[in-house]
Short mmCIF file of C-alpha atoms in Angstrom, two decimals:
data_model
loop_
_atom_site.label_atom_id
_atom_site.label_comp_id
_atom_site.label_asym_id
_atom_site.label_seq_id
_atom_site.Cartn_x
_atom_site.Cartn_y
_atom_site.Cartn_z
CA UNK G 30 62.35 43.14 151.51
CA UNK G 31 65.73 44.62 150.59
CA UNK G 32 67.16 46.89 153.29
CA UNK G 33 68.47 49.18 150.55
CA UNK G 34 68.81 48.87 146.80
CA UNK G 35 70.72 50.59 144.01
CA UNK G 36 68.97 52.35 141.16
CA UNK G 37 70.48 49.98 138.61
CA UNK G 38 72.68 46.88 138.59
CA UNK G 39 75.01 45.98 135.73
CA UNK G 40 76.52 42.57 136.43
CA UNK G 41 79.20 40.97 134.27
CA UNK G 42 79.27 37.21 134.82
CA UNK G 43 82.41 36.42 132.85
CA UNK G 44 83.28 33.99 131.39
CA UNK G 45 86.66 32.71 132.49
CA UNK G 46 89.51 33.29 130.03
CA UNK G 47 87.69 36.04 128.11
CA UNK G 48 89.92 38.91 129.27
CA UNK G 49 87.81 39.16 132.43
CA UNK G 50 90.77 39.77 134.75
CA UNK G 51 91.96 42.59 132.52
CA UNK G 52 88.44 44.04 132.43
CA UNK G 53 88.17 43.95 136.22
CA UNK G 54 91.61 45.43 136.85
CA UNK G 55 90.82 48.29 134.47
CA UNK G 56 87.51 49.01 136.20
CA UNK G 57 89.20 49.06 139.60
CA UNK G 58 91.53 51.84 138.46
CA UNK G 59 88.50 54.09 137.88
CA UNK G 60 86.85 53.61 141.29
CA UNK G 61 87.19 57.29 142.25
CA UNK G 62 85.70 58.48 138.95
CA UNK G 63 82.80 56.08 139.39
CA UNK G 64 82.14 57.32 142.91
CA UNK G 65 81.94 60.90 141.65
CA UNK G 66 79.27 59.77 139.18
CA UNK G 67 77.16 57.89 141.77
CA UNK G 68 78.46 54.54 140.58
CA UNK G 69 79.81 51.84 142.87
CA UNK G 70 82.17 49.20 141.51
CA UNK G 71 82.94 46.21 143.72
CA UNK G 72 86.62 45.22 143.29
CA UNK G 73 87.07 41.54 142.50
CA UNK G 74 89.20 40.50 145.46
CA UNK G 75 87.20 42.53 147.97
CA UNK G 76 83.78 41.07 147.11
CA UNK G 77 84.53 37.63 145.66
CA UNK G 78 83.76 35.89 148.97
CA UNK G 79 80.45 37.75 149.35
CA UNK G 80 79.38 36.78 145.84
CA UNK G 81 80.41 33.19 146.35
CA UNK G 82 78.11 33.07 149.37
CA UNK G 83 75.27 33.77 146.93
CA UNK G 84 76.28 31.33 144.19
CA UNK G 85 78.07 28.36 145.80
CA UNK G 86 76.51 28.31 149.28
CA UNK G 87 73.73 25.74 149.94
CA UNK G 88 72.61 27.87 152.89
CA UNK G 89 71.35 30.60 150.55
CA UNK G 90 69.44 28.19 148.32
CA UNK G 91 67.78 26.54 151.31
CA UNK G 92 66.35 29.76 152.72
CA UNK G 93 62.59 29.12 152.71
CA UNK G 94 61.16 32.48 151.64
CA UNK G 95 62.12 35.13 149.12
CA UNK G 96 62.17 37.76 151.86
CA UNK G 97 64.95 35.92 153.70
CA UNK G 98 66.93 35.65 150.48
CA UNK G 99 66.49 39.39 149.91
CA UNK G 100 67.85 40.14 153.37
CA UNK G 101 70.74 37.74 152.75
CA UNK G 102 71.60 39.56 149.52
CA UNK G 103 71.30 42.97 151.19
CA UNK G 104 73.69 42.04 153.97
CA UNK G 105 76.37 40.98 151.50
CA UNK G 106 75.96 43.36 148.58
CA UNK G 107 73.77 46.36 149.32
CA UNK G 108 74.92 47.72 152.69
CA UNK G 109 76.85 50.71 151.23
CA UNK G 110 74.21 51.42 148.57
CA UNK G 111 71.61 54.15 148.22
CA UNK G 112 68.84 54.32 145.62
CA UNK G 113 70.63 57.02 143.64
CA UNK G 114 73.56 54.77 142.79
CA UNK G 115 74.37 52.31 140.03
CA UNK G 116 76.10 49.11 141.11
CA UNK G 117 78.70 47.47 138.86
CA UNK G 118 79.74 43.87 139.51
CA UNK G 119 82.14 41.72 137.50
CA UNK G 120 82.82 38.17 138.69
CA UNK G 121 83.63 35.22 136.46
CA UNK G 122 82.83 32.63 139.16
CA UNK G 123 79.13 33.51 139.31
CA UNK G 124 78.10 30.80 136.85
CA UNK G 125 80.70 28.38 138.14
CA UNK G 126 84.38 27.62 138.53
CA UNK G 127 86.72 27.47 135.56
CA UNK G 128 86.67 23.67 135.39
CA UNK G 129 82.93 23.82 134.65
CA UNK G 130 83.73 25.33 131.24
CA UNK G 131 85.32 22.02 130.21
CA UNK G 132 82.09 20.47 129.04
CA UNK G 133 79.80 20.33 126.04
CA UNK G 134 77.18 21.80 128.41
CA UNK G 135 79.20 24.57 130.12
CA UNK G 136 77.98 25.69 133.54
CA UNK G 137 75.14 23.19 133.73
CA UNK G 138 74.49 24.04 137.40
CA UNK G 139 72.23 27.04 137.95
CA UNK G 140 73.68 29.62 140.35
CA UNK G 141 71.71 32.69 139.26
CA UNK G 142 68.94 32.68 141.86
CA UNK G 143 70.29 35.80 143.57
CA UNK G 144 70.21 37.72 140.28
CA UNK G 145 66.63 36.63 139.63
CA UNK G 146 65.61 37.90 143.08
CA UNK G 147 67.42 41.24 142.61
CA UNK G 148 65.92 41.75 139.16
CA UNK G 149 62.40 41.71 140.58
CA UNK G 150 63.16 44.96 142.44
CA UNK G 151 66.02 46.58 140.52
CA UNK G 152 66.67 47.37 136.84
CA UNK G 153 69.25 44.67 136.08
CA UNK G 154 71.41 43.97 133.03
CA UNK G 155 73.55 40.85 132.78
CA UNK G 156 76.66 40.97 130.59
CA UNK G 157 78.76 38.07 129.50
CA UNK G 158 81.83 37.88 127.30
CA UNK G 159 82.54 35.08 124.85
CA UNK G 160 85.22 33.85 122.50
CA UNK G 161 85.84 30.95 120.15
CA UNK G 162 85.81 27.74 122.21
CA UNK G 163 88.92 26.44 120.44
CA UNK G 164 90.94 29.33 121.92
CA UNK G 165 88.98 29.52 125.19
CA UNK G 166 89.13 25.94 126.43
CA UNK G 167 92.93 25.39 126.43
CA UNK G 168 93.35 28.34 128.80
CA UNK G 169 90.41 27.19 130.92
CA UNK G 170 92.02 23.77 131.23
CA UNK G 171 95.39 25.26 132.20
CA UNK G 172 93.75 27.35 134.92
CA UNK G 173 91.69 24.40 136.16
CA UNK G 174 94.87 22.37 136.66
CA UNK G 175 95.89 24.92 139.30
CA UNK G 176 92.64 24.87 141.26
CA UNK G 177 90.96 21.51 140.59
CA UNK G 178 93.67 19.22 139.17
CA UNK G 179 91.92 15.86 139.36
CA UNK G 180 88.58 17.28 138.17
CA UNK G 181 90.40 19.00 135.30
CA UNK G 182 91.91 15.76 134.01
CA UNK G 183 88.53 14.00 134.17
CA UNK G 184 86.69 16.90 132.54
CA UNK G 185 89.24 17.12 129.73
CA UNK G 186 88.88 13.40 128.94
CA UNK G 187 85.07 13.63 128.88
CA UNK G 188 85.18 16.76 126.72
CA UNK G 189 87.48 15.15 124.15
CA UNK G 190 85.27 12.05 124.04
CA UNK G 191 82.12 14.13 123.51
CA UNK G 192 83.70 16.20 120.75
CA UNK G 193 84.91 13.05 119.00
CA UNK G 194 81.19 12.12 118.89
CA UNK G 195 80.38 15.48 117.27
CA UNK G 196 78.91 17.03 120.42
CA UNK G 197 80.07 20.63 120.86
CA UNK G 198 79.55 23.33 123.49
CA UNK G 199 77.32 26.22 122.43
CA UNK G 200 77.12 29.84 123.57
CA UNK G 201 73.57 29.95 122.27
CA UNK G 202 72.65 27.18 124.70
CA UNK G 203 74.25 29.10 127.59
CA UNK G 204 72.44 32.29 126.54
CA UNK G 205 69.05 30.57 126.28
CA UNK G 206 69.42 28.98 129.72
CA UNK G 207 70.27 32.35 131.28
CA UNK G 208 67.44 34.11 129.43
CA UNK G 209 64.86 31.53 130.46
CA UNK G 210 65.88 31.66 134.12
CA UNK G 211 66.11 35.47 134.25
CA UNK G 212 63.00 36.74 132.43
CA UNK G 213 63.21 40.24 133.98
CA UNK G 214 66.82 40.81 132.99
CA UNK G 215 68.33 42.42 129.89
CA UNK G 216 71.24 40.40 128.50
CA UNK G 217 74.16 41.91 126.59
CA UNK G 218 77.12 40.06 125.10
CA UNK G 219 80.50 41.14 123.85
CA UNK G 220 83.12 38.99 122.18
CA UNK G 221 86.78 38.96 123.08
CA UNK G 222 87.85 40.30 119.68
CA UNK G 223 85.69 43.39 120.17
CA UNK G 224 87.16 43.93 123.63
CA UNK G 225 90.69 43.63 122.30
CA UNK G 226 90.19 45.98 119.34
CA UNK G 227 87.81 48.56 120.81
CA UNK G 228 87.63 48.26 124.61
CA UNK G 229 86.25 51.78 125.08
CA UNK G 230 82.93 50.75 123.54
CA UNK G 231 82.65 47.80 125.92
CA UNK G 232 83.47 49.88 128.99
CA UNK G 233 81.02 52.61 128.00
CA UNK G 234 78.29 50.05 127.48
CA UNK G 235 78.91 48.40 130.85
CA UNK G 236 79.31 51.59 132.90
CA UNK G 237 76.63 53.62 131.04
CA UNK G 238 79.17 56.46 130.83
CA UNK G 239 79.18 57.67 127.22
CA UNK G 240 82.51 59.53 127.50
CA UNK G 241 84.32 57.00 129.71
CA UNK G 242 88.03 56.61 128.95
CA UNK G 243 89.42 53.42 130.52
CA UNK G 244 92.99 53.29 131.81
CA UNK G 245 95.37 51.39 129.58
CA UNK G 246 97.00 48.51 131.46
CA UNK G 247 99.04 45.50 130.26
CA UNK G 248 97.52 42.03 130.02
CA UNK G 249 97.94 39.99 133.23
CA UNK G 250 100.72 37.48 132.54
CA UNK G 251 99.27 34.85 134.86
CA UNK G 252 96.31 34.25 132.53
CA UNK G 253 98.36 33.51 129.40
CA UNK G 254 98.09 29.90 128.16
CA UNK G 255 101.35 27.96 128.77
CA UNK G 256 103.27 25.56 126.52
CA UNK G 257 102.36 21.97 125.72
CA UNK G 258 105.45 20.83 127.62
CA UNK G 259 104.31 22.65 130.77
CA UNK G 260 100.86 21.05 130.57
CA UNK G 261 102.34 17.57 130.16
CA UNK G 262 104.58 18.04 133.21
CA UNK G 263 101.65 19.18 135.36
CA UNK G 264 99.37 16.38 134.10
CA UNK G 265 101.97 13.78 135.01
CA UNK G 266 102.27 15.26 138.49
CA UNK G 267 98.49 15.10 138.87
CA UNK G 268 98.41 11.44 137.83
CA UNK G 269 101.06 10.68 140.44
CA UNK G 270 98.93 12.39 143.09
CA UNK G 271 101.57 15.03 143.81
CA UNK G 272 98.90 17.70 144.24
CA UNK G 273 97.69 15.88 147.37
CA UNK G 274 101.13 16.01 148.97
CA UNK G 275 101.94 19.56 147.86
CA UNK G 276 102.11 22.41 150.40
CA UNK G 277 101.08 24.88 147.70
CA UNK G 278 99.99 23.19 144.50
CA UNK G 279 98.86 26.45 142.88
CA UNK G 280 102.33 28.00 143.17
CA UNK G 281 103.99 24.81 141.96
CA UNK G 282 101.91 24.86 138.79
CA UNK G 283 102.51 28.59 138.32
CA UNK G 284 106.26 27.95 138.52
CA UNK G 285 106.10 25.15 135.94
CA UNK G 286 104.06 27.35 133.60
CA UNK G 287 106.54 30.20 134.03
CA UNK G 288 109.59 27.99 133.44
CA UNK G 289 108.05 26.46 130.31
CA UNK G 290 106.30 29.35 128.61
CA UNK G 291 105.21 28.98 125.01
CA UNK G 292 107.77 30.70 122.80
CA UNK G 293 105.49 30.74 119.75
CA UNK G 294 102.20 29.35 118.44
CA UNK G 295 103.83 26.01 117.65
CA UNK G 296 104.79 25.35 121.27
CA UNK G 297 101.60 26.77 122.80
CA UNK G 298 99.26 24.23 124.38
CA UNK G 299 96.26 23.32 122.24
CA UNK G 300 93.36 21.00 122.98
CA UNK G 301 92.13 20.39 119.45
CA UNK G 302 93.46 19.41 116.04
CA UNK G 303 93.15 21.75 113.07
CA UNK G 304 89.94 20.16 111.75
CA UNK G 305 88.13 20.53 115.10
CA UNK G 306 89.48 24.05 115.47
CA UNK G 307 87.94 25.02 112.13
CA UNK G 308 84.59 23.54 113.17
CA UNK G 309 84.66 25.65 116.34
CA UNK G 310 85.56 28.78 114.40
CA UNK G 311 82.66 28.28 111.99
CA UNK G 312 80.22 27.66 114.85
CA UNK G 313 81.50 30.75 116.64
CA UNK G 314 80.79 32.98 113.65
CA UNK G 315 77.31 31.49 113.37
CA UNK G 316 76.70 32.21 117.05
CA UNK G 317 77.85 35.81 116.71
CA UNK G 318 75.40 36.25 113.84
CA UNK G 319 72.64 34.77 116.01
CA UNK G 320 73.37 37.16 118.89
CA UNK G 321 73.48 40.09 116.50
CA UNK G 322 70.04 39.10 115.21
CA UNK G 323 68.81 38.91 118.82
CA UNK G 324 70.05 42.49 119.31
CA UNK G 325 72.07 41.51 122.36
CA UNK G 326 75.58 41.79 120.90
CA UNK G 327 77.43 44.95 121.93
CA UNK G 328 77.88 46.94 118.71
CA UNK G 329 81.46 47.89 117.90
#
């Protein structure tokens, strides 16, 4: 039994490195407008801990009955909500941390139980944003080196081995797993290119505001993929175990990335050779066609 529920929930579950930070920062600038329209948007930094308690916390999964899980969700998400309101959530960690993208089976752990429970009582739409894996995974690896350095090195090695054996990650696989686990939920997808070229359409779809005009803000510099030289320096430090001795490993990596920024495409860090990159690009176009046929791709 939920203590209170919104009228509708639109929840964007990422993924990492798909302009999600930019999307969230833009939404946060419109909080007052949303409030005037009976819409509540939960700012990323304010509610990240509450959402993590629902996705990464064994305590939630071990609750014996659905009613206890409903109360747990209510206490963390629904306390300021009334039935007349729409709730907007955008959090790229819902399916997993960034390092979990570095796999031919991305986000293999299921953390969507709280969405399944909410969707039984509330009209729920799940959104996720995708891009070509050949451009996504280098940035995901760079970010993972900041947060999970040893795991990142191991995941990268396994990923490269799998791809050399012609095993590739698939957005269709991710979509099917989400759809099968969340039978009561509508699923909508947008690709990064659409967001970059026509963001208004994406924001209007997500907010259900047909005349919404998002604020124009610059891209967050901290999410830009660094140079190959920067990555090699950080990897060597990880192998030496320097991250264990560091007082603030995250800031150390940020500084290295800043000091060794990619000056052009030639110096930018890449994970794959040109042949593999072309395979990914072809698969990506095939996946976009599949999602369009499923009528779940946001039309631009």
